[in-house]
């Protein structure tokens, strides 16, 4: 992310970097996926062609160069550069083709992962893997929080973050499973440091599906009728913020 400029001419220049489906740069990414035969997520400043509305967007492209999922960051605040964004309103899940079959994927962007509701909704939509582009320093509490999103929903999560000098890296992935009694098991699929790196890891999707079929978390024993207050829009002190969006 760039700092939102204050000068009007700089604002115009910043907004001019936005792209949309069909834009030359957008099509370049689709072509790259086809060329190398690799699925990936790319993030961009999205707008309509008139550059009136702007979104913080992540797009999932499959290995054939087709867009299978577009996610717009849902949790934004009226502060700094983020004040220009329109917040997303949906939590979609798509099937991604891999060499070992299909997997259902969803996306969160940065601050979205701070809200358990986002991962929960994606789980309820069928997600088995949540991909998470990030742009803030990742300390132990945020990494533990991210692992919790995986564990409580019995799904895999993967987060990529900017390394030094921009941020502190610490990109990480968890498989969302718990060990059995007496079993040696590590749910961390990969955890990087603060330097730029490329990592390859594997998700045992069949093991994850078997685990989800016998586990006690996710949507197994929830009692939704007790949670109606979660959807109320009635914040009370100390949680009232002038720059909040609801």
Short mmCIF file of C-alpha atoms in Angstrom, two decimals:
data_model
loop_
_atom_site.label_atom_id
_atom_site.label_comp_id
_atom_site.label_asym_id
_atom_site.label_seq_id
_atom_site.Cartn_x
_atom_site.Cartn_y
_atom_site.Cartn_z
CA UNK A 1 0.00 0.00 0.00
CA UNK A 2 1.03 3.58 -0.57
CA UNK A 3 0.27 6.46 1.73
CA UNK A 4 -2.82 8.30 0.58
CA UNK A 5 -1.58 11.65 -0.79
CA UNK A 6 -2.97 14.94 0.45
CA UNK A 7 -2.27 17.13 -2.58
CA UNK A 8 -5.14 17.02 -5.10
CA UNK A 9 -2.85 16.40 -8.08
CA UNK A 10 -1.16 13.57 -6.21
CA UNK A 11 -4.55 12.10 -5.40
CA UNK A 12 -5.42 12.07 -9.09
CA UNK A 13 -2.12 10.40 -9.92
CA UNK A 14 -2.68 7.80 -7.19
CA UNK A 15 -6.18 7.01 -8.39
CA UNK A 16 -4.94 6.74 -11.98
CA UNK A 17 -3.07 3.59 -10.99
CA UNK A 18 -6.35 1.73 -10.53
CA UNK A 19 -7.25 -1.09 -12.92
CA UNK A 20 -10.29 -3.24 -13.72
CA UNK A 21 -11.18 -6.48 -15.47
CA UNK A 22 -10.04 -6.09 -19.07
CA UNK A 23 -7.37 -3.49 -18.25
CA UNK A 24 -4.00 -4.13 -19.90
CA UNK A 25 -2.25 -4.89 -16.59
CA UNK A 26 -5.10 -7.13 -15.45
CA UNK A 27 -4.88 -9.13 -18.67
CA UNK A 28 -1.11 -9.37 -18.23
CA UNK A 29 -1.61 -11.29 -14.98
CA UNK A 30 -4.08 -13.66 -16.63
CA UNK A 31 -1.56 -14.29 -19.38
CA UNK A 32 1.21 -14.92 -16.87
CA UNK A 33 -0.84 -17.63 -15.17
CA UNK A 34 -1.46 -19.31 -18.53
CA UNK A 35 2.20 -19.01 -19.49
CA UNK A 36 3.63 -20.66 -16.37
CA UNK A 37 0.64 -22.89 -15.56
CA UNK A 38 0.43 -21.71 -11.96
CA UNK A 39 -2.58 -20.46 -9.99
CA UNK A 40 -2.04 -17.39 -7.82
CA UNK A 41 -3.63 -14.44 -6.06
CA UNK A 42 -2.82 -10.89 -7.08
CA UNK A 43 -3.93 -7.71 -5.35
CA UNK A 44 -4.69 -4.38 -6.98
CA UNK A 45 -6.37 -1.03 -6.65
CA UNK A 46 -9.64 -1.76 -8.44
CA UNK A 47 -12.00 0.80 -9.91
CA UNK A 48 -14.62 1.09 -12.61
CA UNK A 49 -13.49 2.56 -15.93
CA UNK A 50 -14.70 6.01 -14.88
CA UNK A 51 -12.46 5.76 -11.79
CA UNK A 52 -15.29 6.82 -9.50
CA UNK A 53 -15.42 3.87 -7.08
CA UNK A 54 -12.30 2.21 -5.67
CA UNK A 55 -11.79 -1.14 -3.97
CA UNK A 56 -8.95 -2.98 -2.25
CA UNK A 57 -9.18 -6.17 -4.29
CA UNK A 58 -7.63 -9.62 -4.47
CA UNK A 59 -8.18 -11.86 -7.47
CA UNK A 60 -7.69 -15.63 -7.60
CA UNK A 61 -6.46 -16.76 -11.01
CA UNK A 62 -6.34 -20.45 -11.88
CA UNK A 63 -3.51 -22.14 -13.79
CA UNK A 64 -5.43 -21.75 -17.05
CA UNK A 65 -5.43 -17.97 -16.68
CA UNK A 66 -9.08 -17.68 -15.70
CA UNK A 67 -10.36 -15.53 -12.85
CA UNK A 68 -12.30 -17.76 -10.46
CA UNK A 69 -12.78 -15.38 -7.53
CA UNK A 70 -12.69 -11.64 -6.87
CA UNK A 71 -12.70 -10.48 -3.27
CA UNK A 72 -13.00 -6.87 -2.12
CA UNK A 73 -11.75 -6.05 1.37
CA UNK A 74 -14.78 -5.85 3.62
CA UNK A 75 -13.35 -4.18 6.73
CA UNK A 76 -12.21 -0.65 5.98
CA UNK A 77 -12.16 2.53 8.06
CA UNK A 78 -12.46 6.23 7.23
CA UNK A 79 -8.82 6.97 7.94
CA UNK A 80 -5.94 7.98 5.65
CA UNK A 81 -5.69 6.30 2.27
CA UNK A 82 -8.32 3.71 3.19
CA UNK A 83 -11.02 6.37 3.35
CA UNK A 84 -11.23 6.31 -0.45
CA UNK A 85 -12.24 2.66 -0.64
CA UNK A 86 -15.72 1.25 -0.98
CA UNK A 87 -15.97 -1.74 1.36
CA UNK A 88 -16.76 -5.13 -0.10
CA UNK A 89 -20.02 -6.84 0.79
CA UNK A 90 -19.56 -10.54 0.02
CA UNK A 91 -17.63 -13.62 1.13
CA UNK A 92 -17.49 -15.86 -1.91
CA UNK A 93 -15.83 -19.24 -2.26
CA UNK A 94 -14.63 -20.85 -5.49
CA UNK A 95 -13.28 -24.23 -6.55
CA UNK A 96 -9.62 -24.10 -7.55
CA UNK A 97 -8.20 -26.84 -9.75
CA UNK A 98 -4.88 -28.32 -8.59
CA UNK A 99 -2.78 -31.23 -9.82
CA UNK A 100 -4.34 -33.28 -7.00
CA UNK A 101 -7.94 -32.29 -7.58
CA UNK A 102 -10.21 -29.45 -6.58
CA UNK A 103 -10.05 -27.39 -3.40
CA UNK A 104 -12.51 -24.74 -2.24
CA UNK A 105 -10.83 -21.40 -1.57
CA UNK A 106 -11.81 -18.06 -0.07
CA UNK A 107 -9.90 -14.83 0.54
CA UNK A 108 -9.39 -12.33 3.36
CA UNK A 109 -7.32 -9.14 3.06
CA UNK A 110 -5.19 -7.91 5.98
CA UNK A 111 -7.51 -6.36 8.60
CA UNK A 112 -10.31 -8.78 7.64
CA UNK A 113 -8.48 -11.60 9.43
CA UNK A 114 -8.85 -9.69 12.72
CA UNK A 115 -12.58 -10.49 12.64
CA UNK A 116 -13.51 -14.12 13.37
CA UNK A 117 -16.77 -13.59 11.48
CA UNK A 118 -14.96 -13.41 8.13
CA UNK A 119 -13.24 -16.78 8.36
CA UNK A 120 -16.38 -18.25 9.88
CA UNK A 121 -18.55 -17.09 6.98
CA UNK A 122 -16.05 -18.43 4.47
CA UNK A 123 -16.10 -21.78 6.28
CA UNK A 124 -19.90 -21.80 6.15
CA UNK A 125 -19.66 -21.18 2.39
CA UNK A 126 -17.52 -24.30 2.13
CA UNK A 127 -13.96 -22.93 2.13
CA UNK A 128 -11.19 -25.44 2.81
CA UNK A 129 -8.37 -22.93 2.30
CA UNK A 130 -8.31 -19.18 2.96
CA UNK A 131 -5.68 -17.11 1.14
CA UNK A 132 -4.72 -13.87 2.87
CA UNK A 133 -2.66 -11.02 1.38
CA UNK A 134 -1.40 -8.84 4.23
CA UNK A 135 0.22 -5.41 4.63
CA UNK A 136 1.13 -4.75 8.25
CA UNK A 137 3.78 -5.94 10.67
CA UNK A 138 3.02 -9.43 11.93
CA UNK A 139 3.80 -9.95 15.60
CA UNK A 140 3.21 -13.06 17.68
CA UNK A 141 -0.35 -12.10 18.64
CA UNK A 142 -1.46 -11.65 15.04
CA UNK A 143 0.16 -14.90 13.95
CA UNK A 144 -1.48 -16.76 16.85
CA UNK A 145 -4.79 -15.14 15.90
CA UNK A 146 -4.37 -16.33 12.31
CA UNK A 147 -3.66 -19.89 13.47
CA UNK A 148 -6.81 -19.72 15.57
CA UNK A 149 -8.84 -18.82 12.46
CA UNK A 150 -7.60 -22.08 10.93
CA UNK A 151 -8.16 -24.21 14.02
CA UNK A 152 -11.63 -22.97 14.96
CA UNK A 153 -12.91 -23.50 11.40
CA UNK A 154 -10.97 -26.68 10.61
CA UNK A 155 -9.51 -25.28 7.40
CA UNK A 156 -6.09 -24.32 6.05
CA UNK A 157 -4.93 -20.71 5.91
CA UNK A 158 -2.01 -19.05 4.13
CA UNK A 159 -0.88 -15.44 4.56
CA UNK A 160 1.77 -13.53 2.62
CA UNK A 161 3.25 -10.29 3.94
CA UNK A 162 5.76 -7.71 2.70
CA UNK A 163 9.34 -8.43 3.89
CA UNK A 164 11.92 -5.88 4.97
CA UNK A 165 12.45 -3.03 4.39
CA UNK A 166 8.74 -2.31 3.86
CA UNK A 167 7.38 -4.53 6.66
CA UNK A 168 8.59 -7.49 8.70
CA UNK A 169 7.58 -10.45 6.54
CA UNK A 170 6.69 -13.51 8.68
CA UNK A 171 4.50 -15.03 5.96
CA UNK A 172 2.90 -18.18 7.35
CA UNK A 173 0.53 -21.06 6.62
CA UNK A 174 -1.32 -23.46 8.92
CA UNK A 175 -3.19 -26.65 8.00
CA UNK A 176 -5.98 -26.15 10.56
CA UNK A 177 -5.70 -29.61 12.12
CA UNK A 178 -5.04 -30.67 15.69
CA UNK A 179 -2.86 -33.56 16.73
CA UNK A 180 -4.33 -36.75 18.12
CA UNK A 181 -3.49 -37.84 21.63
CA UNK A 182 0.10 -39.04 21.76
CA UNK A 183 0.77 -37.96 18.17
CA UNK A 184 3.73 -35.85 17.10
CA UNK A 185 2.24 -33.21 14.87
CA UNK A 186 3.03 -29.67 13.72
CA UNK A 187 0.19 -27.61 12.17
CA UNK A 188 2.63 -25.04 10.76
CA UNK A 189 3.00 -25.68 7.04
CA UNK A 190 5.50 -22.88 6.54
CA UNK A 191 6.76 -19.87 8.47
CA UNK A 192 9.18 -17.44 6.87
CA UNK A 193 11.41 -14.72 8.29
CA UNK A 194 11.72 -11.02 7.58
CA UNK A 195 13.68 -11.31 4.31
CA UNK A 196 12.22 -11.86 0.84
CA UNK A 197 11.73 -15.58 0.22
CA UNK A 198 9.81 -18.04 -1.91
CA UNK A 199 8.47 -21.10 -0.11
CA UNK A 200 6.80 -24.28 -1.35
CA UNK A 201 4.58 -26.34 0.92
CA UNK A 202 1.89 -28.99 0.60
CA UNK A 203 -1.61 -29.20 2.00
CA UNK A 204 -2.85 -32.75 2.51
CA UNK A 205 -6.40 -32.00 1.49
CA UNK A 206 -7.62 -35.57 1.93
CA UNK A 207 -6.28 -35.65 5.49
CA UNK A 208 -7.92 -32.27 6.14
CA UNK A 209 -11.25 -33.47 4.79
CA UNK A 210 -11.08 -36.60 6.93
CA UNK A 211 -10.26 -34.45 9.95
CA UNK A 212 -13.20 -32.16 9.21
CA UNK A 213 -15.44 -35.19 8.98
CA UNK A 214 -14.66 -36.31 12.52
CA UNK A 215 -13.71 -33.07 14.31
CA UNK A 216 -15.77 -31.06 16.79
CA UNK A 217 -15.12 -27.51 15.55
CA UNK A 218 -16.21 -25.65 12.40
CA UNK A 219 -19.97 -25.96 11.94
CA UNK A 220 -20.42 -29.18 13.90
CA UNK A 221 -21.86 -28.04 17.22
CA UNK A 222 -22.63 -24.35 16.69
CA UNK A 223 -25.89 -22.91 18.06
CA UNK A 224 -26.66 -20.04 15.65
CA UNK A 225 -29.95 -19.06 17.32
CA UNK A 226 -27.92 -17.89 20.33
CA UNK A 227 -25.71 -15.57 18.29
CA UNK A 228 -28.28 -13.08 16.97
CA UNK A 229 -26.64 -10.24 18.86
CA UNK A 230 -23.60 -10.60 16.60
CA UNK A 231 -25.58 -9.11 13.70
CA UNK A 232 -26.90 -6.12 15.66
CA UNK A 233 -25.55 -2.68 14.79
CA UNK A 234 -25.52 -1.05 18.19
CA UNK A 235 -21.95 -0.35 19.37
CA UNK A 236 -21.47 0.81 22.94
CA UNK A 237 -18.53 2.43 24.75
CA UNK A 238 -15.63 1.85 24.61
CA UNK A 239 -16.10 0.63 21.01
CA UNK A 240 -17.55 3.75 19.40
CA UNK A 241 -15.33 5.29 16.71
CA UNK A 242 -16.10 8.29 14.51
CA UNK A 243 -14.25 6.73 11.57
CA UNK A 244 -16.02 3.37 11.83
CA UNK A 245 -17.94 1.99 8.89
CA UNK A 246 -20.93 -0.23 9.58
#
